[in-house]
Amino acid sequence: MSVHSQQPQQKVTVRSLQAMKQAGEKIACLTAYDASFAHVLDNAGVDVVLVGDSLGMVVQGNDTTLPVNVSDMLYHSKAVSRGLSRSMLMVDMPYLSYTSAPQALENAGLLMKQAGAQMVKLEGGAEQVGIVSCLSQNGIPVCAHLGLQPQRIHKLGGYRVQGREQDAADAMLDEAQQLEQAGADMMLLECVPQTLADDITGALGIPVIGIGASARCDGQILVLYDILGISKGRIPKFSRNFIVETGSIEAAVKAYVDAVKTGRFPGGENVFS
Ligand code: KIV
């Protein structure tokens, strides 16, 4: 085949993510914070690249994600965007950047217009229904984030599994459905029991992405530096160091994508009961 007849790879869109859910094809997501890593992830077949506010911890060295602001997200998202051609660019709305619908619209608009975000992610449940609805009505794709919400760490009193009690599990399922009805295009579940993740994945029409959730979620996400074994402290239970088994950054990212796509990640040791 001549190079001229080769088709460029189709950009990942909300429609293709939806089609992947329907076809049972797992969605591989990973964080990145700069153009060089973004390029590696794009080449390795990562479907969604998240500029996570985890950058406050893994790039800036803070203890929490709280100090991150919109200008930090713009700076890193612009860089990541330059490294991507196929992967979708999803960007976190940082702490206190979406306390009202007008504020959320303004900040999400900046991420879309200036940094090339194709989807924004925000933490919270039923209290975010109005915000999600406003963003969605203005053409901004939204990923809602339930379960462990690091922006509420001081309110939660620590990083721990959410939704273990039956009433909390019922409430989370209800909130997930409300957020979908409000217009969310994707749902991220962080640190929730496997059975609850399975119930939410089955109940929603939109793709559900897990981190410490379930292998039966429609996709998985991890923090890049955790899979490369360069995060400070112990690697979280829900993550896996892929560089020890591969030996290079490119091979580690490819191994992660392959493990997600074939259902080999997460394993039983990466999820919670
Ligand atoms: O900021 C982040 O890295 C996240 C994780 C859930 C992937 O939101």
Short mmCIF file of C-alpha atoms and ligand atoms in Angstrom, two decimals:
data_model
loop_
_atom_site.label_atom_id
_atom_site.label_comp_id
_atom_site.label_asym_id
_atom_site.label_seq_id
_atom_site.Cartn_x
_atom_site.Cartn_y
_atom_site.Cartn_z
CA MET A 1 0.00 0.00 0.00
CA SER A 2 1.39 3.46 -0.86
CA VAL A 3 1.76 5.95 1.94
CA HIS A 4 -0.74 8.17 0.13
CA SER A 5 -3.54 5.65 0.53
CA GLN A 6 -3.02 5.22 4.30
CA GLN A 7 -5.93 6.64 6.29
CA PRO A 8 -5.05 8.91 9.20
CA GLN A 9 -6.27 7.41 12.48
CA GLN A 10 -9.70 8.69 13.44
CA LYS A 11 -9.75 11.09 16.38
CA VAL A 12 -11.50 9.65 19.45
CA THR A 13 -14.81 11.45 20.06
CA VAL A 14 -17.76 11.16 22.45
CA ARG A 15 -19.48 9.14 19.71
CA SER A 16 -16.61 6.68 19.33
CA LEU A 17 -16.40 6.22 23.13
CA GLN A 18 -20.13 5.50 23.16
CA ALA A 19 -19.69 3.00 20.30
CA MET A 20 -16.85 1.31 22.21
CA LYS A 21 -19.13 0.83 25.22
CA GLN A 22 -21.81 -0.66 23.01
CA ALA A 23 -19.33 -2.97 21.28
CA GLY A 24 -17.75 -4.05 24.59
CA GLU A 25 -14.37 -2.64 23.54
CA LYS A 26 -12.48 -1.45 26.62
CA ILE A 27 -11.46 2.22 26.78
CA ALA A 28 -7.85 2.87 27.86
CA CYS A 29 -7.26 6.20 29.62
CA LEU A 30 -4.13 7.61 31.25
CA THR A 31 -3.00 10.96 32.62
CA ALA A 32 -0.33 13.17 31.02
CA TYR A 33 0.96 16.63 31.82
CA ASP A 34 3.26 17.54 28.94
CA ALA A 35 3.62 17.20 25.15
CA SER A 36 6.36 14.52 25.09
CA PHE A 37 4.47 12.05 27.28
CA ALA A 38 1.23 12.91 25.46
CA HIS A 39 2.89 11.89 22.18
CA VAL A 40 3.99 8.55 23.68
CA LEU A 41 0.46 7.87 24.96
CA ASP A 42 -1.12 8.81 21.65
CA ASN A 43 1.24 6.46 19.77
CA ALA A 44 0.56 3.65 22.23
CA GLY A 45 -3.19 3.73 21.55
CA VAL A 46 -4.44 5.44 24.73
CA ASP A 47 -8.01 6.48 23.90
CA VAL A 48 -8.44 9.31 26.40
CA VAL A 49 -5.59 11.39 27.84
CA LEU A 50 -6.53 13.20 31.05
CA VAL A 51 -4.71 16.28 32.21
CA GLY A 52 -5.59 15.47 35.80
CA ASP A 53 -5.39 17.85 38.71
CA SER A 54 -3.18 15.06 40.12
CA LEU A 55 -0.52 17.28 38.53
CA GLY A 56 -0.70 19.23 41.79
CA MET A 57 0.79 16.18 43.51
CA VAL A 58 2.94 14.41 40.91
CA VAL A 59 4.28 17.49 39.06
CA GLN A 60 4.08 20.31 41.63
CA GLY A 61 4.86 18.15 44.68
CA ASN A 62 1.89 19.20 46.82
CA ASP A 63 0.24 16.80 49.30
CA THR A 64 -3.23 17.27 47.73
CA THR A 65 -4.79 18.46 44.46
CA LEU A 66 -6.29 21.54 46.16
CA PRO A 67 -3.63 24.14 45.23
CA VAL A 68 -4.10 23.59 41.47
CA ASN A 69 -5.75 26.49 39.64
CA VAL A 70 -7.21 27.10 36.18
CA SER A 71 -4.02 28.68 34.84
CA ASP A 72 -2.05 25.55 35.84
CA MET A 73 -4.59 23.41 33.96
CA LEU A 74 -4.41 25.69 30.92
CA TYR A 75 -0.61 25.59 30.84
CA HIS A 76 -0.36 21.78 31.04
CA SER A 77 -3.37 21.14 28.78
CA LYS A 78 -1.99 23.34 26.01
CA ALA A 79 1.26 21.35 26.15
CA VAL A 80 -0.53 17.97 26.15
CA SER A 81 -2.79 19.05 23.32
CA ARG A 82 0.27 19.68 21.11
CA GLY A 83 1.36 16.07 21.64
CA LEU A 84 -1.93 14.42 20.65
CA SER A 85 -3.36 13.49 17.29
CA ARG A 86 -5.75 10.56 17.89
CA SER A 87 -6.44 10.48 21.65
CA MET A 88 -9.24 12.55 23.17
CA LEU A 89 -8.05 15.33 25.49
CA MET A 90 -9.96 15.42 28.77
CA VAL A 91 -9.10 18.10 31.33
CA ASP A 92 -9.90 18.30 35.05
CA MET A 93 -11.78 21.31 36.40
CA PRO A 94 -9.63 22.23 39.43
CA TYR A 95 -10.86 22.75 43.00
CA LEU A 96 -13.32 25.67 43.40
CA SER A 97 -13.37 26.44 39.66
CA TYR A 98 -17.00 25.25 39.31
CA THR A 99 -18.88 26.48 42.37
CA SER A 100 -21.66 28.03 40.23
CA ALA A 101 -22.92 27.46 36.69
CA PRO A 102 -21.56 30.81 35.34
CA GLN A 103 -18.14 30.17 36.90
CA ALA A 104 -18.05 26.59 35.59
CA LEU A 105 -19.06 27.74 32.11
CA GLU A 106 -16.38 30.41 32.04
CA ASN A 107 -13.60 28.09 33.23
CA ALA A 108 -14.64 25.08 31.13
CA GLY A 109 -14.90 27.48 28.17
CA LEU A 110 -11.29 28.58 28.71
CA LEU A 111 -10.14 24.94 28.79
CA MET A 112 -12.04 24.22 25.56
CA LYS A 113 -11.16 27.44 23.69
CA GLN A 114 -7.56 28.00 24.78
CA ALA A 115 -6.29 24.51 25.54
CA GLY A 116 -8.19 22.32 23.08
CA ALA A 117 -10.00 20.25 25.72
CA GLN A 118 -12.63 17.96 24.20
CA MET A 119 -14.16 17.04 27.54
CA VAL A 120 -13.91 18.40 31.07
CA LYS A 121 -14.06 16.31 34.23
CA LEU A 122 -15.54 17.46 37.52
CA GLU A 123 -15.95 15.83 40.91
CA GLY A 124 -19.23 15.53 42.78
CA GLY A 125 -22.68 13.99 42.81
CA ALA A 126 -26.24 15.30 42.91
CA GLU A 127 -25.04 18.80 43.85
CA GLN A 128 -23.36 19.05 40.42
CA VAL A 129 -26.46 18.23 38.36
CA GLY A 130 -27.12 21.93 37.58
CA ILE A 131 -23.49 22.52 36.58
CA VAL A 132 -23.37 19.42 34.34
CA SER A 133 -26.64 20.43 32.72
CA CYS A 134 -25.40 23.98 32.04
CA LEU A 135 -22.10 22.78 30.51
CA SER A 136 -23.86 20.12 28.45
CA GLN A 137 -26.44 22.60 27.13
CA ASN A 138 -23.56 24.80 26.02
CA GLY A 139 -21.95 21.99 24.05
CA ILE A 140 -19.26 21.07 26.56
CA PRO A 141 -18.80 17.31 27.03
CA VAL A 142 -18.55 16.38 30.71
CA CYS A 143 -17.12 13.43 32.59
CA ALA A 144 -18.59 13.22 36.10
CA HIS A 145 -16.39 11.81 38.89
CA LEU A 146 -17.96 9.80 41.74
CA GLY A 147 -16.57 7.69 44.57
CA LEU A 148 -13.37 8.99 46.13
CA GLN A 149 -13.16 12.68 45.26
CA PRO A 150 -9.66 13.98 46.07
CA GLN A 151 -10.86 17.62 45.98
CA ARG A 152 -13.00 16.76 49.07
CA ILE A 153 -10.21 15.04 50.92
CA HIS A 154 -10.51 17.15 54.06
CA LYS A 155 -14.28 16.68 54.19
CA LEU A 156 -13.89 12.91 53.64
CA GLY A 157 -11.17 12.72 56.30
CA GLY A 158 -8.78 10.60 54.21
CA TYR A 159 -8.31 8.61 51.01
CA ARG A 160 -10.61 5.63 51.47
CA VAL A 161 -13.05 3.45 49.53
CA GLN A 162 -16.48 5.08 49.10
CA GLY A 163 -19.92 3.44 48.87
CA ARG A 164 -19.31 0.39 51.07
CA GLU A 165 -22.48 0.80 53.14
CA GLN A 166 -25.74 -0.09 51.37
CA ASP A 167 -27.29 3.38 51.73
CA ALA A 168 -24.13 5.04 50.37
CA ALA A 169 -24.06 2.57 47.47
CA ASP A 170 -27.74 3.21 46.66
CA ALA A 171 -27.13 6.98 46.82
CA MET A 172 -24.13 6.74 44.45
CA LEU A 173 -26.09 4.73 41.89
CA ASP A 174 -28.90 7.29 42.06
CA GLU A 175 -26.45 10.20 41.68
CA ALA A 176 -24.78 8.51 38.70
CA GLN A 177 -28.17 8.26 36.99
CA GLN A 178 -29.00 11.89 37.78
CA LEU A 179 -25.67 13.04 36.31
CA GLU A 180 -26.26 11.00 33.15
CA GLN A 181 -29.74 12.51 32.79
CA ALA A 182 -28.24 15.98 33.28
CA GLY A 183 -26.07 15.39 30.20
CA ALA A 184 -22.82 13.80 31.44
CA ASP A 185 -21.09 11.98 28.57
CA MET A 186 -18.85 9.80 30.69
CA MET A 187 -18.56 8.72 34.34
CA LEU A 188 -15.39 8.07 36.34
CA LEU A 189 -15.58 5.91 39.47
CA GLU A 190 -12.66 6.09 41.89
CA CYS A 191 -12.16 3.62 44.74
CA VAL A 192 -15.59 2.01 44.99
CA PRO A 193 -16.45 -1.63 45.72
CA GLN A 194 -16.40 -3.84 42.63
CA THR A 195 -20.07 -4.82 42.91
CA LEU A 196 -21.18 -1.18 43.05
CA ALA A 197 -18.98 -0.33 40.04
CA ASP A 198 -20.59 -3.24 38.17
CA ASP A 199 -24.10 -2.02 39.07
CA ILE A 200 -23.35 1.54 37.92
CA THR A 201 -21.67 0.34 34.70
CA GLY A 202 -24.73 -1.78 33.93
CA ALA A 203 -27.23 0.94 34.77
CA LEU A 204 -25.70 3.76 32.71
CA GLY A 205 -25.81 4.20 28.94
CA ILE A 206 -22.65 6.36 29.00
CA PRO A 207 -19.15 4.84 29.32
CA VAL A 208 -18.00 4.23 32.90
CA ILE A 209 -14.26 4.44 33.56
CA GLY A 210 -12.81 2.87 36.69
CA ILE A 211 -9.80 3.47 38.93
CA GLY A 212 -9.93 1.08 41.84
CA ALA A 213 -13.42 0.04 40.68
CA SER A 214 -13.97 -3.06 38.48
CA ALA A 215 -12.57 -4.87 35.44
CA ARG A 216 -16.16 -4.83 34.14
CA CYS A 217 -16.17 -1.02 33.85
CA ASP A 218 -16.18 0.15 30.23
CA GLY A 219 -12.63 1.44 30.61
CA GLN A 220 -9.81 2.12 33.04
CA ILE A 221 -7.68 5.10 34.01
CA LEU A 222 -4.46 5.41 35.99
CA VAL A 223 -1.95 8.12 36.84
CA LEU A 224 0.95 7.88 34.36
CA TYR A 225 3.68 8.27 36.99
CA ASP A 226 2.26 5.35 39.00
CA ILE A 227 2.55 2.94 36.06
CA LEU A 228 6.10 4.21 35.47
CA GLY A 229 6.98 3.63 39.14
CA ILE A 230 8.11 7.22 39.73
CA SER A 231 5.40 8.45 42.12
CA LYS A 232 6.39 9.49 45.64
CA GLY A 233 5.56 6.83 48.24
CA ARG A 234 3.91 3.46 47.79
CA ILE A 235 2.08 2.65 44.55
CA PRO A 236 -1.69 2.62 45.26
CA LYS A 237 -3.40 -0.80 45.42
CA PHE A 238 -5.48 0.09 42.34
CA SER A 239 -2.39 0.73 40.20
CA ARG A 240 0.35 -1.43 38.69
CA ASN A 241 3.96 -0.69 37.87
CA PHE A 242 4.19 -1.63 34.15
CA ILE A 243 7.80 -0.50 33.70
CA VAL A 244 9.27 -3.31 35.78
CA GLU A 245 7.87 -5.88 33.35
CA THR A 246 8.75 -3.95 30.16
CA GLY A 247 11.86 -1.82 30.69
CA SER A 248 10.92 1.27 28.64
CA ILE A 249 8.35 4.04 28.88
CA GLU A 250 6.87 3.28 25.44
CA ALA A 251 6.61 -0.46 26.20
CA ALA A 252 5.10 0.19 29.64
CA VAL A 253 2.34 2.40 28.21
CA LYS A 254 1.65 -0.14 25.44
CA ALA A 255 1.53 -2.96 28.01
CA TYR A 256 -0.99 -0.95 30.07
CA VAL A 257 -3.19 -0.32 26.99
CA ASP A 258 -2.99 -3.98 26.03
CA ALA A 259 -3.81 -5.13 29.58
CA VAL A 260 -6.87 -2.85 29.68
CA LYS A 261 -8.07 -3.82 26.20
CA THR A 262 -7.76 -7.55 26.93
CA GLY A 263 -9.31 -7.31 30.39
CA ARG A 264 -6.07 -8.33 32.16
CA PHE A 265 -6.03 -5.05 34.10
CA PRO A 266 -7.30 -4.51 36.74
CA GLY A 267 -6.69 -7.83 38.44
CA GLY A 268 -8.36 -8.99 41.63
CA GLU A 269 -5.53 -7.39 43.62
CA ASN A 270 -6.36 -3.92 42.19
CA VAL A 271 -10.06 -3.75 43.18
CA PHE A 272 -12.01 -3.45 46.43
CA SER A 273 -14.78 -5.53 47.99
O1 KIV B 1 -6.43 13.87 38.52
C1 KIV B 1 -6.37 12.67 38.24
O2 KIV B 1 -5.30 12.14 37.90
C2 KIV B 1 -7.59 11.88 38.32
C3 KIV B 1 -7.48 10.38 38.43
C4 KIV B 1 -8.77 9.79 38.80
C5 KIV B 1 -6.98 9.71 37.21
O3 KIV B 1 -8.64 12.44 38.34
#
